XYZ file of C-alpha atoms in Angstrom:
335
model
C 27.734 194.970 30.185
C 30.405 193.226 28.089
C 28.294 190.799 25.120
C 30.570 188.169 25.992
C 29.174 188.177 29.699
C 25.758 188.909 27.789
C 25.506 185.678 26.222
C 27.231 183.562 28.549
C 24.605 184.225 30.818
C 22.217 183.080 28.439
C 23.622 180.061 27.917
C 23.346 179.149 31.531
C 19.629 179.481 31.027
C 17.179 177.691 28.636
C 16.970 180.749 26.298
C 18.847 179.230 23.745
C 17.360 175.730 24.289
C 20.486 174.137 25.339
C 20.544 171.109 27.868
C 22.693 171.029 31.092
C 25.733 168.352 30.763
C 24.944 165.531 31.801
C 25.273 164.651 35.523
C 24.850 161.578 38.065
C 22.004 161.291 39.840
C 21.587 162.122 43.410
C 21.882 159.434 46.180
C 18.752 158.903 47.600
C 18.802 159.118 51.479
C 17.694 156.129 53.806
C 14.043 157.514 53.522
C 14.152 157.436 50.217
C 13.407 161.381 49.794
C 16.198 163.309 48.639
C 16.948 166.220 51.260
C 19.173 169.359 50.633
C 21.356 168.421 53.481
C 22.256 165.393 51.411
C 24.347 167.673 49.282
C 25.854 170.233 50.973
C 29.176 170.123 52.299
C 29.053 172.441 55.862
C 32.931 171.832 56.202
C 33.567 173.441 52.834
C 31.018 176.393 53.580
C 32.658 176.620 56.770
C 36.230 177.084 55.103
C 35.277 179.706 53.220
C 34.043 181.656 55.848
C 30.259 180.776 56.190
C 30.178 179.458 59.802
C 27.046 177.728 61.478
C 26.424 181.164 63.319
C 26.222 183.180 59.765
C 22.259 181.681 58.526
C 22.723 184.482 55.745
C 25.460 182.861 54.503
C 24.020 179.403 54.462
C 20.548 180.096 53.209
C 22.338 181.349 50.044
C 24.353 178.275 49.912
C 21.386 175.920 50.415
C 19.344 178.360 47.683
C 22.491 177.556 44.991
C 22.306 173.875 45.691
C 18.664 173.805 45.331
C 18.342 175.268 42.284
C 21.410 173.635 40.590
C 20.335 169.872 41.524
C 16.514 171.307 40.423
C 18.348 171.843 36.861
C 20.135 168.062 37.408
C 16.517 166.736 37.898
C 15.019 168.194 35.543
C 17.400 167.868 33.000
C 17.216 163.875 33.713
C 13.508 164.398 33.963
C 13.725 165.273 29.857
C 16.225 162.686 28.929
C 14.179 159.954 30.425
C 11.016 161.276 28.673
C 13.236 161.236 25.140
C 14.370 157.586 25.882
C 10.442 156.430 26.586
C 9.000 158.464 24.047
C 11.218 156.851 21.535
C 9.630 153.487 22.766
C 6.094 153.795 22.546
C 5.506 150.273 23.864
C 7.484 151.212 26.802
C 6.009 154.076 27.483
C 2.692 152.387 27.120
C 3.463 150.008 29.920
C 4.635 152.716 32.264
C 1.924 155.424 32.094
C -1.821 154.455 33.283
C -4.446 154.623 30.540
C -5.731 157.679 31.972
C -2.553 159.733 30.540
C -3.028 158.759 27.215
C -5.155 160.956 25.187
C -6.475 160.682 21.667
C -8.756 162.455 19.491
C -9.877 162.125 16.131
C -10.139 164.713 13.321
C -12.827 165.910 11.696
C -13.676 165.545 8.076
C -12.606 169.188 7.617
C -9.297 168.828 9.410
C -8.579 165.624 7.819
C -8.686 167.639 4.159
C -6.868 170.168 5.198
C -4.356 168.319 6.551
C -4.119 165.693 3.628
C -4.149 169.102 1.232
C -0.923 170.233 3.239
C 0.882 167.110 2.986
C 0.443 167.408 -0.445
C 1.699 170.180 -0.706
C 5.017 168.693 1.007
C 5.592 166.185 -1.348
C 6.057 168.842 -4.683
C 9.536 169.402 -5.041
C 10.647 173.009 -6.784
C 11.701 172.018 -9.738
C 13.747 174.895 -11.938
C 12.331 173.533 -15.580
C 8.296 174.192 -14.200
C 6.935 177.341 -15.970
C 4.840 177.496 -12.493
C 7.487 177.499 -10.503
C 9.637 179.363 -12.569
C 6.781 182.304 -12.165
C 6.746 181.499 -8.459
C 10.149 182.588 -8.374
C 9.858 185.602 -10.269
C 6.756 186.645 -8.311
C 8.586 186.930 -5.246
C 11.556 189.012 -6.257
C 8.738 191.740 -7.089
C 7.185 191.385 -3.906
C 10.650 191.944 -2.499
C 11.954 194.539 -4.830
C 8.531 196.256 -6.682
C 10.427 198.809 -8.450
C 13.409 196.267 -9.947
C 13.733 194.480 -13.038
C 13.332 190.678 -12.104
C 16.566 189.783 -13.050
C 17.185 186.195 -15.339
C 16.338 182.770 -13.498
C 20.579 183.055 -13.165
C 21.718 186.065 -12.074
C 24.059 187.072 -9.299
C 21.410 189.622 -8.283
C 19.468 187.111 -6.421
C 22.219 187.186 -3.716
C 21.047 190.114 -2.826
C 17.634 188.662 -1.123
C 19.577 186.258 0.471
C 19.986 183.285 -1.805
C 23.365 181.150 -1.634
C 24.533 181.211 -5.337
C 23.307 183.099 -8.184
C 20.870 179.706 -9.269
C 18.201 180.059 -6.402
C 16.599 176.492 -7.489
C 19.827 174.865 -5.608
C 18.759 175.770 -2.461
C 15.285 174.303 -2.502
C 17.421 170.705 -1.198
C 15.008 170.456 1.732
C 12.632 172.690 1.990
C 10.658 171.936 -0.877
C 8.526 173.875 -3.230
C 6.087 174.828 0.261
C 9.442 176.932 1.542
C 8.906 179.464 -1.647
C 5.216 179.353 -1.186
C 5.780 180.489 2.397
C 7.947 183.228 1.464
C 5.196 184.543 -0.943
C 2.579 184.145 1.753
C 5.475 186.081 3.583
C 5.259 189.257 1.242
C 1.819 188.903 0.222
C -0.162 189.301 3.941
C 2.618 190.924 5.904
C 4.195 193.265 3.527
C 5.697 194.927 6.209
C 6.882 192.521 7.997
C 8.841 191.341 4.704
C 10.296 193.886 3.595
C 11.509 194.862 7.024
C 13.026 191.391 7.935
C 14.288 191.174 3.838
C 16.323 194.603 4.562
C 17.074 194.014 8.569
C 15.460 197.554 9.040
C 14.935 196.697 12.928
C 17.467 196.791 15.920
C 21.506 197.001 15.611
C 22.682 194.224 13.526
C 25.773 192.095 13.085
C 28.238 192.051 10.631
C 27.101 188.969 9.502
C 23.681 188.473 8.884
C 21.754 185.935 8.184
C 20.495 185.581 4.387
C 17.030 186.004 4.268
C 16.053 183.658 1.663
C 17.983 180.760 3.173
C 16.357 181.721 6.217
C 12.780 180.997 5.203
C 13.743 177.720 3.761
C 15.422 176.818 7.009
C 12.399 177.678 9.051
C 9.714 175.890 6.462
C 11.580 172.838 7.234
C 11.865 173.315 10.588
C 8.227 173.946 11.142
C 7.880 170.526 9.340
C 10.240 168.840 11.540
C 8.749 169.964 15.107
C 4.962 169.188 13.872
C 5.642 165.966 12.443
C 3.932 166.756 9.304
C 5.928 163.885 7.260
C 3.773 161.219 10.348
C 1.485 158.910 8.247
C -0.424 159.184 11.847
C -4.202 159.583 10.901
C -4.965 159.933 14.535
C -3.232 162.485 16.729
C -1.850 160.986 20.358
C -0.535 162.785 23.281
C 0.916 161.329 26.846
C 0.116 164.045 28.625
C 2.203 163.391 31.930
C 5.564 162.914 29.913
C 5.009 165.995 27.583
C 3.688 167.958 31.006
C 7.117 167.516 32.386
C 8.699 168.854 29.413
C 6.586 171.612 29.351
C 6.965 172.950 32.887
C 10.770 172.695 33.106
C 11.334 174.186 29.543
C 13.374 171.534 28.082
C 12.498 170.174 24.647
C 12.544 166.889 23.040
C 13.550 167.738 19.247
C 12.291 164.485 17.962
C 8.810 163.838 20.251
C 6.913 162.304 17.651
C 3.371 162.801 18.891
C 4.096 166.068 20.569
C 1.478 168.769 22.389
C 2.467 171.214 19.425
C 1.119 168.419 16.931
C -1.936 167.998 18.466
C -2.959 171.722 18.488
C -1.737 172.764 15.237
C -4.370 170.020 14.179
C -6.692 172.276 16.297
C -5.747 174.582 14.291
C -6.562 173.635 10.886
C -10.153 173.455 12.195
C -10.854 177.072 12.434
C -7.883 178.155 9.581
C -7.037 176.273 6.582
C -3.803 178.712 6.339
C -2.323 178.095 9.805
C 0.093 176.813 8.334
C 1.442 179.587 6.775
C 0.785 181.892 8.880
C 2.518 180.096 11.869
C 5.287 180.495 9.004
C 5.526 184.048 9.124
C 4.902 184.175 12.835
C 8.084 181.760 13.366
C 10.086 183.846 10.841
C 9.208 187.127 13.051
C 10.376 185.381 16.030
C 13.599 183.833 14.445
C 14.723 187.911 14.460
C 13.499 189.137 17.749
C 15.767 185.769 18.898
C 18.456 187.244 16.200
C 18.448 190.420 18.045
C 18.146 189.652 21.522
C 21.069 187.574 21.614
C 23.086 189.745 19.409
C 24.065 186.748 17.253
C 26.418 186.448 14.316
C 25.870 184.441 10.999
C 27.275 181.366 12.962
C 24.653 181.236 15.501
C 21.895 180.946 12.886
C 21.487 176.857 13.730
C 21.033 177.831 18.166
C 18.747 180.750 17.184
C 16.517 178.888 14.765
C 16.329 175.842 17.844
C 15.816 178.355 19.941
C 12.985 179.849 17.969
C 11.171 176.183 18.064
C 11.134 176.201 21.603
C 9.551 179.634 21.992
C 7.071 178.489 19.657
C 6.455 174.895 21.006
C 5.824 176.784 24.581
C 3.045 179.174 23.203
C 1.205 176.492 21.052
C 1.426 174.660 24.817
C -0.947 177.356 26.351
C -4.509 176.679 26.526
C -7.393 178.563 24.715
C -5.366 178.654 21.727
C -7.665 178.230 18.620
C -6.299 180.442 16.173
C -2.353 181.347 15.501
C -3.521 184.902 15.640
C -3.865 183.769 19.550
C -0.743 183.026 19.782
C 1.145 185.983 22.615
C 4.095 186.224 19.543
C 1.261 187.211 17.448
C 1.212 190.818 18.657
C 5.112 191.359 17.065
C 3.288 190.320 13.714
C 0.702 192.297 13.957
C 2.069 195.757 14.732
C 3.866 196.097 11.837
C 1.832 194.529 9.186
């Protein structure tokens, strides 16, 4: 099969985490229940040769109606849960106190979580002898048996760094990106060095840089758990994100989102899940890579749909650990 037919098909599915354009809503009959019937046009089936006689050809007809105004419903399903979740008071007033759920944290997740925001707020900063260090400590965990080149050098290209000054990419990410990337090498060695040298699968002519990478996904992890939140006290609707969750759409910016809420699980039983949801994310971003076959300008649609895939499995229930996590298992066989 062509890749051109490849990834359009994907794109017609939620794969990529992109939404359906955005359609009217259906006329509601007189009964107020909207009925297939409603939306099928049996002179225009009839035209093109699917009489009343052939059922065949009509069941398939009323299956591709169904499932495209299923799509239209659920996509306006998502945007309405966006527009309320943005306004909390709204929201507040439409739900019944039974769908709000909160919980508080426990000393121990309170620390941990205060220790990681922390964390957040140190920027990399090139003139720090730590960070300097930091730096130099990961180019031998990627390259053991090189020189670490000078603090400037055009060799740090090679792991996937922008310009030859790697302290100009730290914009966003923060010092926490670099930290991940060492977590990276240090407990998944394997895993590293196989996603620093794109040892796995058949891949493009234009890669993505691993270093830039990281950074991206360090910020996006902060991004989709809402880790910049001054919220002490974690809060879920659970009948607005349920929706989401069973029709696979995704709200980007949900502020108190089901993902939140159990990575602060999370920190109970693991004061690293942090970085270790890192390196799970990271490990996902190039299955995703290599599934869709994507090229260096794809990197933004594979990294959103990377969140999604991991928003999903921190969704499932009896999730205490990131170890539990069904992604986990692409981690773990090659570390």
């Amino acid at each position: 099969m062509a890749l051109k037919t490849i990834r359009r098909k994907l794109h017609s599915g939620d794969a990529d985490g992109r939404r359906s354009e955005d359609l009217d809503p259906p006329k509601p009959s007189s009964n107020c229940e909207a009925r297939l019937e409603d939306y099928i046009d049996f002179g225009y089936y009839k035209a093109t040769g699917c009489s009343d006689r052939n059922k065949d050809c009509l069941d398939n007809k009323r299956k591709e109606v169904n499932i495209h105004w299923t799509c239209v419903l659920s996509n306006l399903s998502t945007q309405w849960s966006h527009r309320l979740a943005n306004t909390g008071s709204v929201l507040g007033r439409l739900l019944p106190a039974s769908s709000v759920t909160t919980f508080d944290l426990s000393p121990l997740q309170e620390e941990r979580l205060r220790s990681l925001k922390r964390r957040l707020h140190v920027q990399f900063d090139a003139s720090c002898l730590d960070h300097q260090n930091a730096l130099k400590h990961l180019w031998q965990l990627a390259y053991p048996n090189s020189e670490t080149p000078p603090l400037k050098s055009d060799s740090w290209k090679e792991m996937g760094w922008q310009s030859c000054d790697p302290s100009t990419d730290f914009r966003s990410g923060g010092y926490i990106s670099l930290e991940n990337l060492i977590f990276l090498g240090k407990h998944y060695p394997n895993a590293f060095q196989i996603l620093l040298h794109k040892r796995e699968g058949e891949r493009a002519t234009w890669e993505y840089p691993f270093a830039v990478a990281g950074l991206n996904i360090s910020f996006m992890l902060i991004k989709m758990l809402d880790l910049e939140s001054g919220n002490s006290k974690p809060t879920i609707r659970m009948e607005a994100q349920s929706i989401l969750v069973l029709k696979g759409y995704f709200v980007p910016e949900l502020p108190s989102s089901k993902a939140r809420v159990r990575f602060l699980q999370l920190l109970e039983f693991d004061a690293e899940a942090f970085d270790h949801l890192y390196c799970l994310a990271f490990r996902m971003l190039d299955a995703q890579w290599l599934a869709r076959r994507a090229s260096y300008m794809e990197f933004n649609e594979v990294l959103k749909s990377t969140r999604i895939q991991l928003e999903r499995e921190l969704a499932l229930e009896d999730i205490t650990r990131v170890k539990d996590l069904p992604a986990y298992n692409m981690l773990a066989s090659i570390s």
